[in-house]
XYZ file of C-alpha atoms in Angstrom:
711
model
C 11.530 0.438 -15.352
C 8.181 0.479 -14.468
C 6.452 1.533 -11.582
C 2.688 2.627 -12.031
C -0.027 2.737 -14.270
C -3.118 0.342 -14.344
C -3.489 -3.231 -14.303
C -6.684 -5.349 -13.704
C -5.679 -8.580 -13.823
C -7.840 -9.530 -16.857
C -5.427 -9.392 -19.657
C -3.821 -6.427 -21.398
C -5.997 -3.423 -22.902
C -4.680 -1.662 -25.751
C -1.670 0.479 -24.847
C -2.375 4.162 -24.344
C 0.264 5.769 -26.375
C 2.643 8.364 -24.982
C 3.773 10.339 -27.824
C 6.898 12.394 -27.770
C 6.015 15.957 -29.057
C 9.127 17.976 -29.962
C 9.451 21.909 -30.391
C 12.555 23.963 -30.544
C 12.689 26.738 -27.787
C 15.199 29.741 -28.330
C 17.637 29.795 -25.296
C 18.537 33.595 -23.763
C 21.746 34.985 -24.794
C 22.535 33.813 -28.051
C 22.777 30.163 -26.596
C 21.100 28.618 -29.417
C 18.194 26.085 -29.684
C 16.976 23.738 -26.926
C 14.687 21.029 -28.537
C 12.120 20.540 -25.827
C 10.557 17.043 -25.772
C 6.918 16.785 -24.087
C 5.616 13.297 -23.130
C 1.792 13.234 -23.476
C -0.598 10.841 -23.849
C -3.206 13.387 -25.117
C -5.737 12.679 -22.030
C -6.396 14.837 -19.259
C -4.625 14.620 -15.935
C -7.056 11.314 -14.758
C -5.260 9.405 -17.405
C -1.750 9.266 -16.015
C 0.960 9.376 -18.585
C 2.425 5.819 -18.790
C 5.191 4.330 -21.196
C 4.580 1.323 -23.309
C 5.979 -0.784 -26.143
C 4.637 1.831 -28.762
C 5.364 4.867 -26.438
C 9.083 3.830 -26.142
C 9.549 2.727 -29.664
C 8.165 6.649 -30.551
C 10.485 8.322 -27.953
C 13.436 6.186 -29.576
C 12.491 7.505 -33.038
C 12.255 11.240 -31.423
C 15.661 11.009 -29.408
C 17.575 9.397 -32.617
C 16.342 12.387 -34.613
C 17.452 14.721 -32.221
C 21.027 13.036 -31.734
C 21.574 13.731 -35.341
C 20.701 17.219 -35.221
C 22.978 17.761 -32.189
C 25.615 16.285 -34.321
C 25.046 18.638 -36.917
C 25.422 21.619 -34.498
C 21.279 22.542 -34.963
C 20.647 22.304 -31.369
C 22.715 23.158 -28.014
C 20.674 21.253 -25.830
C 17.738 18.560 -25.235
C 15.123 18.638 -22.537
C 12.192 16.157 -21.604
C 9.306 17.451 -19.802
C 5.592 16.179 -19.271
C 1.986 17.198 -19.646
C 0.413 19.196 -16.501
C 0.709 17.065 -13.230
C 2.915 14.411 -14.764
C 6.722 13.817 -16.323
C 5.354 9.945 -16.379
C 3.901 7.490 -13.853
C 6.198 4.640 -15.327
C 5.447 1.886 -17.560
C 2.095 0.726 -18.530
C 1.818 -2.385 -16.302
C -0.980 -4.029 -18.542
C 1.557 -4.390 -21.239
C 4.191 -5.842 -18.820
C 1.632 -8.044 -17.597
C 0.663 -9.271 -20.852
C 4.045 -10.493 -21.778
C 4.083 -14.412 -22.676
C 7.524 -15.173 -23.058
C 10.770 -14.451 -21.720
C 12.398 -13.124 -25.090
C 9.504 -10.732 -24.876
C 10.208 -9.597 -21.653
C 13.535 -9.184 -22.508
C 12.710 -6.658 -25.339
C 11.035 -4.691 -22.908
C 13.851 -4.030 -20.790
C 16.225 -3.732 -24.068
C 13.773 -1.405 -25.619
C 13.816 0.917 -22.699
C 17.503 1.122 -22.465
C 17.869 2.043 -26.049
C 15.654 4.979 -26.003
C 16.842 6.143 -22.010
C 20.449 5.698 -22.824
C 20.040 8.221 -25.693
C 19.361 10.947 -23.125
C 22.888 10.414 -21.743
C 24.689 10.227 -25.192
C 22.864 12.756 -27.042
C 26.451 14.667 -27.742
C 24.860 17.941 -26.220
C 23.673 18.514 -22.566
C 20.306 16.767 -21.984
C 17.894 18.225 -19.191
C 14.973 16.697 -17.489
C 12.083 19.356 -16.327
C 10.306 17.456 -13.662
C 7.008 19.049 -13.902
C 4.754 16.512 -12.067
C 4.725 12.832 -10.831
C 7.838 10.962 -11.810
C 7.581 7.244 -10.820
C 9.658 4.348 -11.958
C 10.344 4.761 -15.399
C 9.225 8.137 -15.473
C 12.084 9.076 -12.850
C 14.288 6.819 -14.915
C 13.995 9.472 -17.680
C 15.400 12.163 -15.780
C 17.993 9.891 -14.129
C 19.521 9.273 -17.720
C 19.574 13.042 -18.189
C 22.659 15.014 -17.535
C 20.941 17.658 -15.061
C 17.451 17.986 -13.536
C 15.066 20.369 -12.313
C 11.912 19.883 -10.453
C 8.753 21.942 -9.437
C 8.269 22.684 -6.017
C 4.648 21.213 -5.664
C 5.556 18.058 -6.997
C 5.234 15.279 -4.109
C 5.689 11.878 -5.884
C 9.027 10.980 -7.141
C 10.039 7.434 -6.718
C 11.254 4.209 -7.978
C 8.631 1.597 -6.434
C 9.282 -1.163 -8.605
C 10.578 -3.558 -6.012
C 7.161 -3.645 -4.556
C 5.799 -4.592 -7.592
C 7.762 -7.371 -8.232
C 10.412 -5.592 -10.806
C 13.406 -3.657 -10.323
C 14.151 -0.047 -11.547
C 15.246 -1.589 -14.932
C 16.065 1.187 -17.334
C 18.870 2.453 -15.849
C 17.802 3.288 -12.177
C 19.420 0.220 -10.549
C 22.785 1.297 -11.919
C 22.621 5.347 -11.707
C 20.962 5.972 -8.353
C 23.806 4.480 -6.545
C 26.332 6.228 -8.508
C 24.455 9.529 -8.247
C 23.615 9.627 -4.548
C 25.753 6.962 -3.173
C 25.015 3.352 -2.158
C 23.459 3.975 1.091
C 20.830 6.525 -0.100
C 20.448 4.373 -3.268
C 19.312 1.489 -0.837
C 16.769 3.699 0.542
C 15.619 5.144 -2.823
C 15.034 1.409 -4.343
C 14.248 -0.673 -1.277
C 13.124 0.851 1.994
C 10.861 3.490 0.480
C 8.935 1.199 -1.976
C 8.591 -0.984 1.161
C 6.972 1.602 2.990
C 5.288 3.179 -0.007
C 6.744 6.603 0.492
C 7.489 8.834 -2.383
C 9.869 11.628 -2.549
C 8.753 15.168 -2.323
C 10.569 17.757 -4.486
C 12.825 19.170 -1.496
C 13.130 15.759 -0.315
C 14.591 14.646 -3.920
C 16.823 17.761 -3.975
C 18.270 17.051 -0.639
C 18.724 13.671 -1.502
C 20.688 14.446 -4.758
C 18.134 12.797 -6.988
C 17.297 16.365 -8.854
C 19.636 19.202 -8.938
C 17.435 22.164 -8.290
C 13.571 23.056 -7.201
C 11.983 25.874 -8.585
C 8.999 27.778 -8.412
C 5.890 25.652 -10.101
C 3.931 29.093 -11.207
C 6.493 29.622 -14.295
C 8.430 26.507 -13.567
C 8.952 25.361 -17.556
C 10.372 29.264 -17.985
C 12.457 29.165 -14.932
C 13.968 25.584 -16.065
C 14.838 26.962 -19.670
C 16.733 29.965 -17.807
C 18.549 27.352 -15.499
C 19.411 25.314 -18.212
C 20.860 28.450 -20.259
C 22.938 29.495 -17.054
C 24.310 25.585 -17.013
C 25.147 25.732 -20.676
C 27.056 29.174 -20.092
C 28.974 27.903 -17.148
C 27.257 29.932 -14.710
C 26.000 27.135 -13.005
C 27.815 24.211 -12.340
C 26.256 21.071 -10.545
C 28.861 19.104 -8.278
C 28.695 15.607 -8.627
C 29.826 13.377 -5.655
C 32.735 10.893 -6.134
C 31.817 7.113 -6.033
C 31.871 5.656 -2.552
C 34.807 3.332 -2.046
C 34.633 -0.040 -2.344
C 34.650 -1.331 1.147
C 31.629 0.973 1.947
C 29.594 -0.230 -1.128
C 30.385 -3.803 0.320
C 29.708 -2.696 3.686
C 26.202 -1.216 2.788
C 25.073 -3.766 0.447
C 25.996 -6.514 2.905
C 23.964 -5.052 5.628
C 21.212 -4.507 3.302
C 20.992 -8.123 2.666
C 20.830 -9.056 6.215
C 18.142 -6.542 6.566
C 16.169 -8.438 3.724
C 16.707 -11.854 5.048
C 15.469 -10.499 8.564
C 12.141 -9.052 7.205
C 11.390 -10.887 3.897
C 13.093 -14.165 4.417
C 13.487 -14.721 0.721
C 9.823 -14.459 0.356
C 10.087 -12.329 -3.258
C 12.798 -12.315 -5.520
C 12.521 -8.463 -6.592
C 14.245 -6.536 -3.723
C 17.141 -9.142 -3.819
C 17.625 -8.789 -7.458
C 17.736 -5.024 -7.100
C 20.406 -5.187 -4.297
C 22.502 -7.583 -6.550
C 22.434 -4.771 -9.397
C 23.150 -1.991 -7.211
C 25.981 -4.059 -5.515
C 27.656 -4.765 -8.876
C 26.949 -1.028 -10.318
C 30.077 0.179 -8.865
C 32.472 -1.750 -10.873
C 30.428 -2.367 -13.673
C 30.356 -0.276 -16.900
C 26.968 1.085 -18.417
C 26.703 -1.587 -20.917
C 27.330 -4.507 -18.627
C 24.740 -2.868 -16.047
C 22.081 -2.130 -18.415
C 22.371 -5.861 -20.008
C 22.123 -7.019 -16.258
C 19.023 -4.843 -15.628
C 17.573 -6.458 -18.876
C 18.574 -10.251 -17.728
C 16.618 -9.221 -14.059
C 13.721 -7.752 -15.605
C 13.066 -10.611 -17.772
C 13.349 -13.051 -15.054
C 10.979 -11.127 -12.922
C 8.437 -10.316 -15.528
C 8.132 -14.246 -16.079
C 7.636 -14.734 -12.196
C 4.235 -15.425 -10.661
C 5.247 -12.955 -7.734
C 5.362 -10.164 -10.200
C 2.164 -10.978 -11.980
C 0.310 -11.269 -8.699
C 1.698 -7.881 -7.787
C 0.442 -6.218 -11.079
C -2.667 -8.075 -9.923
C -2.963 -6.556 -6.535
C -1.935 -3.170 -8.049
C -4.696 -3.215 -10.026
C -7.153 -4.166 -7.356
C -6.221 -1.061 -5.320
C -6.310 1.170 -8.376
C -9.851 -0.147 -9.216
C -10.932 -0.460 -5.637
C -12.356 3.263 -5.702
C -15.365 2.107 -7.782
C -16.442 -0.807 -4.807
C -18.310 -4.013 -6.286
C -22.286 -4.020 -5.180
C -22.518 -0.388 -4.264
C -26.081 0.966 -4.561
C -26.727 4.286 -6.349
C -24.961 7.185 -5.019
C -27.624 9.293 -5.545
C -29.386 7.522 -2.752
C -26.444 8.741 -0.094
C -27.939 11.126 2.363
C -25.950 14.651 3.111
C -23.876 14.511 6.220
C -23.664 18.002 7.923
C -22.837 16.824 11.527
C -21.287 13.583 12.665
C -21.200 11.952 16.135
C -19.083 9.336 17.691
C -19.950 7.154 20.534
C -17.513 6.538 22.806
C -13.809 8.347 23.604
C -11.066 5.738 23.322
C -8.363 5.200 20.682
C -10.362 4.110 17.730
C -13.131 6.517 18.647
C -10.814 9.539 18.756
C -8.874 8.650 15.345
C -12.322 8.298 13.939
C -13.286 11.765 14.905
C -10.494 13.512 13.611
C -10.890 11.612 10.225
C -14.554 12.475 9.992
C -13.903 16.004 10.910
C -10.793 16.477 8.625
C -12.169 14.821 5.620
C -15.806 15.699 5.732
C -15.217 19.064 7.043
C -18.326 18.926 9.635
C -18.417 19.172 13.364
C -18.067 16.403 14.998
C -19.169 15.418 18.800
C -17.932 12.689 20.896
C -19.806 11.170 23.856
C -18.673 9.069 26.513
C -20.374 8.515 30.079
C -17.213 8.867 31.742
C -15.942 12.699 31.791
C -12.353 11.591 32.501
C -12.573 9.641 29.301
C -14.115 12.528 27.343
C -11.187 14.481 28.400
C -8.861 11.500 27.358
C -10.299 11.431 24.107
C -10.132 14.999 23.257
C -6.431 15.013 24.489
C -6.022 12.436 21.854
C -7.610 14.484 19.395
C -5.411 17.351 20.009
C -2.393 15.315 19.899
C -3.298 13.692 16.655
C -3.982 16.911 14.820
C -0.418 18.201 16.402
C 1.264 15.448 14.562
C -0.614 16.553 11.290
C 0.513 19.897 11.912
C 4.337 19.026 12.728
C 4.287 16.776 9.701
C 3.333 19.601 7.176
C -0.103 17.500 6.391
C -2.017 20.634 7.532
C -1.126 23.953 8.596
C -1.359 25.728 12.133
C -4.654 27.632 11.384
C -6.370 24.439 9.749
C -5.021 22.225 12.908
C -6.668 24.707 15.303
C -9.771 24.875 13.394
C -10.065 21.242 13.153
C -9.529 21.000 16.945
C -12.177 23.330 17.643
C -14.651 21.450 15.392
C -14.381 18.295 17.672
C -16.178 18.658 20.922
C -16.921 16.124 23.692
C -19.615 15.502 26.315
C -21.394 13.288 28.605
C -24.914 14.129 27.390
C -26.837 12.033 24.766
C -28.548 15.210 23.345
C -25.121 16.389 22.027
C -26.232 14.178 19.061
C -29.264 15.681 18.142
C -28.851 17.181 14.380
C -26.258 14.269 13.505
C -27.005 12.851 10.228
C -24.387 10.118 10.914
C -23.150 8.531 14.308
C -20.591 5.972 14.645
C -20.439 4.033 17.633
C -16.718 3.040 18.729
C -17.432 1.309 22.195
C -16.230 -2.239 23.287
C -17.218 -5.271 21.427
C -19.833 -6.572 23.533
C -23.178 -6.993 21.567
C -25.883 -6.034 24.497
C -23.479 -2.612 25.197
C -23.787 -1.950 21.209
C -27.617 -2.544 21.206
C -28.057 -0.446 24.245
C -26.034 2.368 22.532
C -28.049 2.335 19.540
C -31.193 2.320 21.666
C -30.572 5.532 23.032
C -29.165 6.952 20.037
C -32.706 6.372 18.398
C -34.290 8.561 21.070
C -32.538 11.796 19.934
C -31.396 11.463 16.346
C -33.764 12.018 13.239
C -35.329 8.992 11.746
C -33.492 8.879 8.458
C -29.997 9.572 10.493
C -27.647 6.778 9.862
C -26.157 4.853 12.427
C -22.910 3.137 11.935
C -21.175 0.537 13.910
C -17.441 -0.101 13.874
C -17.372 -3.572 15.073
C -14.555 -5.906 13.976
C -16.630 -9.387 14.437
C -20.326 -8.840 16.015
C -23.432 -9.258 14.284
C -24.714 -5.672 12.974
C -28.094 -7.347 12.343
C -28.215 -8.340 16.053
C -27.450 -5.033 17.142
C -30.251 -3.340 15.117
C -32.804 -6.062 15.637
C -34.569 -4.169 18.371
C -34.723 -0.687 16.843
C -37.618 1.140 15.398
C -35.590 1.688 12.229
C -33.088 -0.940 11.993
C -32.859 -0.061 8.315
C -30.705 3.222 8.834
C -27.666 0.789 10.604
C -24.839 -0.145 8.557
C -21.082 -1.410 9.658
C -18.140 0.849 9.063
C -15.334 -1.452 10.124
C -12.426 0.958 10.225
C -8.497 -0.562 10.838
C -5.907 0.416 13.599
C -4.268 3.189 12.805
C -7.306 4.738 11.030
C -5.588 7.415 9.453
C -3.499 5.110 7.781
C -5.229 1.836 6.852
C -6.775 2.576 3.571
C -9.533 -0.237 3.918
C -12.936 0.317 5.515
C -15.478 -2.910 5.111
C -18.899 -1.456 4.816
C -21.228 -4.176 6.261
C -24.886 -4.568 5.253
C -27.001 -5.839 7.572
C -30.110 -7.985 6.667
C -32.087 -4.876 7.214
C -30.013 -2.112 6.112
C -31.860 0.232 3.478
C -30.003 1.125 0.255
C -29.884 4.942 1.473
C -27.958 3.701 4.266
C -25.500 1.724 2.391
C -24.780 4.563 0.127
C -24.228 7.122 2.582
C -22.022 4.552 4.123
C -20.277 4.132 0.822
C -20.323 7.969 0.077
C -18.704 8.743 3.393
C -15.806 6.268 3.204
C -15.262 7.745 -0.315
C -15.017 11.296 1.156
C -12.745 9.713 3.731
C -10.202 8.847 1.457
C -10.689 5.195 1.994
C -11.420 2.281 -0.163
C -14.432 0.348 0.753
C -15.542 -3.416 0.212
C -18.910 -4.696 0.721
C -19.329 -7.415 3.116
C -22.143 -9.333 4.697
C -22.864 -9.685 7.799
C -21.216 -12.841 8.809
C -18.879 -13.070 11.986
C -15.332 -11.522 11.517
C -16.428 -10.302 7.952
C -13.265 -10.899 5.343
C -10.057 -9.420 7.575
C -10.407 -10.660 10.992
C -11.915 -13.656 9.900
C -9.031 -14.927 8.066
C -6.443 -13.281 10.357
C -7.715 -14.559 13.590
C -8.081 -18.325 11.808
C -4.470 -17.948 11.162
C -3.485 -16.924 14.440
C -5.663 -19.702 15.715
C -4.111 -22.272 13.784
C -0.547 -21.522 14.690
C -1.762 -21.481 18.437
C -3.263 -24.647 17.673
C 0.091 -26.333 16.429
C 1.482 -24.926 19.755
C -0.983 -26.521 21.792
C -0.185 -29.973 20.078
C 3.619 -29.704 20.599
C 5.278 -27.512 18.088
C 7.854 -24.921 19.883
C 6.501 -21.482 19.813
C 9.647 -20.264 18.315
C 9.172 -22.933 15.564
C 5.610 -22.006 15.164
C 6.541 -18.026 14.965
C 9.297 -18.798 11.968
C 6.806 -21.126 10.272
C 4.941 -18.172 8.107
C 8.373 -16.551 7.252
C 8.140 -17.476 3.518
C 4.940 -15.466 3.050
C 6.715 -12.288 3.609
C 3.965 -10.942 6.011
C 4.217 -7.638 7.652
C 5.043 -9.160 10.695
C 5.293 -12.654 12.318
C 1.946 -14.035 14.164
C 3.029 -13.685 17.558
C 3.975 -10.026 17.033
C 0.484 -9.605 15.190
C -1.193 -11.185 18.205
C 0.541 -8.675 20.740
C -0.710 -5.757 18.185
C -4.146 -6.830 18.420
C -3.865 -7.378 22.046
C -3.911 -10.925 23.592
C -7.468 -10.386 25.223
C -8.902 -8.994 22.235
C -7.433 -11.764 19.984
C -8.754 -14.588 22.599
C -12.227 -12.748 22.529
C -12.663 -12.671 18.835
C -11.320 -16.063 18.417
C -14.146 -17.125 20.803
C -16.560 -15.298 18.828
C -15.869 -16.607 15.688
C -15.790 -20.018 17.258
C -19.277 -19.378 18.470
C -20.535 -18.174 15.054
C -18.683 -20.549 12.927
C -17.744 -23.683 14.549
C -14.501 -25.603 15.340
C -12.690 -24.694 12.645
C -11.650 -21.784 15.133
C -9.913 -23.840 17.582
C -10.116 -23.203 21.324
C -6.737 -22.861 23.334
C -6.389 -23.685 26.997
C -3.011 -22.105 26.639
C -4.140 -18.769 25.088
C -6.575 -18.267 27.932
C -4.042 -19.099 30.311
C -2.016 -16.745 28.680
C -4.380 -13.846 28.599
C -5.246 -14.713 32.378
C -1.660 -14.228 33.741
C -0.813 -11.326 31.413
C 2.510 -12.950 29.917
C 4.567 -10.767 27.453
C 4.052 -12.201 24.006
C 7.089 -10.877 21.950
C 10.538 -9.550 23.040
C 11.637 -6.140 21.893
C 12.913 -5.946 18.295
C 16.674 -6.440 17.965
C 16.715 -3.031 15.922
C 14.462 -0.449 14.086
C 12.641 -2.182 11.558
C 13.362 -5.661 12.389
C 10.465 -7.762 13.504
C 9.648 -8.623 17.186
C 9.730 -12.217 17.852
C 7.952 -14.452 20.350
C 9.101 -14.287 23.968
C 10.283 -17.643 24.725
C 8.462 -17.517 28.276
C 5.370 -18.056 26.425
C 6.590 -21.797 25.822
C 6.094 -22.182 29.523
C 2.701 -21.110 29.469
C 1.435 -23.141 26.782
C 3.226 -26.406 28.196
C 1.136 -25.719 31.437
C -1.885 -25.620 29.853
C -1.936 -28.505 27.352
C -3.279 -31.926 27.127
C 0.370 -33.789 25.984
C -1.355 -36.987 25.339
C -3.020 -35.091 22.060
C 0.579 -33.842 20.938
C 1.260 -34.044 17.233
C 4.096 -31.570 16.896
C 4.348 -30.093 13.417
C 7.743 -28.556 11.812
C 7.565 -25.269 10.050
C 6.773 -26.394 6.827
C 3.804 -28.204 8.574
C 2.553 -25.051 10.279
C 2.574 -23.035 7.220
C 0.655 -25.911 5.392
C -1.751 -25.859 7.978
C -2.190 -22.210 7.819
C -2.423 -22.305 4.017
C -5.277 -25.191 3.950
C -7.145 -23.550 6.627
C -7.270 -20.132 4.798
C -8.508 -21.981 1.452
C -11.137 -23.919 3.516
C -12.278 -20.501 4.813
C -12.182 -18.460 1.757
C -14.417 -21.294 0.095
C -16.870 -20.615 2.887
C -16.731 -17.159 2.781
C -17.381 -17.197 -1.095
C -20.379 -19.763 -0.512
C -21.973 -17.802 2.195
C -21.681 -14.749 0.010
C -19.236 -12.621 2.635
C -18.391 -11.418 -0.721
C -18.939 -12.150 -4.053
C -15.337 -12.424 -5.884
C -12.004 -13.798 -4.674
C -10.666 -10.259 -5.858
C -12.599 -8.855 -2.981
C -11.096 -11.180 -0.542
C -7.481 -10.340 -1.887
C -8.257 -6.424 -1.591
C -9.630 -6.604 1.547
C -6.072 -8.569 2.648
C -3.891 -6.199 0.952
C -5.682 -2.936 2.351
C -6.901 -4.248 5.577
C -4.196 -6.396 6.919
C -1.130 -5.138 4.629
C -0.300 -8.261 3.082
C 2.309 -7.760 0.345
C 1.462 -7.557 -3.445
C 3.480 -10.497 -4.257
C 1.090 -12.681 -2.537
C -1.768 -10.635 -4.436
C -3.460 -10.576 -1.471
C -4.141 -13.986 -0.647
C -6.029 -16.063 -3.416
C -3.152 -15.937 -5.977
C -0.836 -17.486 -3.341
C -3.243 -20.491 -2.738
C -3.403 -21.125 -6.383
C 0.287 -21.130 -6.950
C 0.946 -23.456 -4.062
C -1.459 -25.807 -5.347
C -3.543 -25.499 -1.957
C -6.547 -24.274 -4.006
C -7.042 -27.448 -6.082
C -6.264 -29.836 -3.309
C -8.108 -28.244 -0.665
C -11.182 -26.980 -2.878
C -10.861 -28.851 -6.004
C -10.370 -25.973 -7.928
C -8.275 -22.684 -8.661
C -9.876 -19.467 -6.826
C -8.630 -17.514 -10.177
C -8.091 -18.392 -13.811
C -4.554 -18.885 -14.813
C -3.105 -15.704 -16.202
C -5.137 -13.464 -13.922
C -2.538 -13.300 -11.405
C 0.087 -15.471 -12.430
C 2.251 -16.370 -15.639
C -0.430 -17.801 -18.219
C 1.159 -20.769 -20.550
C 2.814 -19.961 -23.739
């Protein structure tokens, strides 16, 4: 059904109606007339074509009329295409999120099916000419047709509904497994949305979602010619037989086990989608489409779906950051520098050089580290080339644009320098003091600190106003968030430059105040601290590690701790405790764990499954803790302690002005921590569990913003 569209969690805007425009196209060789339907909302490519109730009703009217013409022998075929760059980007999520009753939700599913099944019951062959983005309900338009062509330059075909709290409910859950086989269907409907990886045209063709890839330059003309060859019998597209029942059961059973191991029942949509696919082999079209309608109705009326749409809307709107100064104040960047040559420094250097298209210099005091950094740069660019992200020539130019040195004066002429050295305040202060000797007075100095005070770093400089925080997340290329930190002395010009650079890097910026840990690390490290504190007070490590499974987080807490690095996690926890107080617990067991270098997690049991805590960790904590203080919690108790601590901390963050709205907290957790849309970031989850009102005495968001509003 739905996939993309726009949604901001503040009530539905009027539908941006997509019209179905029809023109007759003569087919070659006297084969008759093809009725070409173009989906077009009448707006330019910055306003994606989406499908709401009025648009679906219009499409139904048009296709019903074409069916009558087909029965009268007036047309030989029907084809559907879209305006430039889009077939359709899915259902209009603002309309979906505005539904107030289950009956209304049921009507959305039934309305889509009423329109789309006409494409499969037209009486003449139907074709989809996929000229651009085809997501969710847009791809389902194509799936309901008999045949599908796709332009070679299309890079976004997908059914992302399960990531948005829905199922492919306009035929997708039934048609995909029958078209490409049940194993590939599980990838299309469940795995790809979880990884946020749409298919390119060629990938979709290799999979069997589309029939043929045609050149984009004359795509429409070539599609009409290809359709004519199908009608003439010169082209026969083979269709695979249904997988046997045993294969179907085995694949869906394994998929359910994987969902249980990764999602732990945290959200209903993937499970409902799998149920629909499991039944698709034996069900007829009427029963399958009715089951999709019922699933959609249930899911549309769930808080998880409303939180997902809310989070999706935040991400869509995130490129217009709250609190950013006038962009005209930003200074141009013609040369950039990176202080340090470690992993983060090399990643930042590649990103700056690639996106800003400027020379980048890296500097470290150790020649061997400089060479290691440049080797990391070369390896990163090689991955871009082999992955088809850049050409070989562009990759060579990119590598050549990044140089390394041990000399300080390489930063002369840099308009922006980002320091990415060890998280030690005095070291960072020394770096900035040295930089001030060689860069121009208006050059912007940025720190990639994850928790330290930017104001303190700039305090002794001649021009502290030029210092700003640019907190990237690891891996830099993949993580979409940058926390832009405004110190008490940061000028509007430096801040505007930071926002402009972040935008050119293709990242989403959130403005945060200069408070310990900012947003993401403050909450994540607190979460880890609470889990570790439970272990300190007698909760078995394996119980504590399972306790957050109902949240459906990207990884369990001890796996996150291992990813961050135990020493780094301990350092940040200690720093936050020093800056924010005893809400961030001290852990003798954690200190012992780091000192002894004890492994934190076991290897994952299979690819894609989470790593779990190593039972050996229990021995370390047992040896370090004061048993007289034991107050063991069960899994529910640990989860409640985490929820309570997060609610308390978010209250403090809003009171301190770290950010100005709960929505910014949620955007940070979605983009900087990878938390699922079903949580809405974090504040909708705290609201729907009653934690916000119990702890803070109020909801963080109004009823209906990221939840089902009362009818």
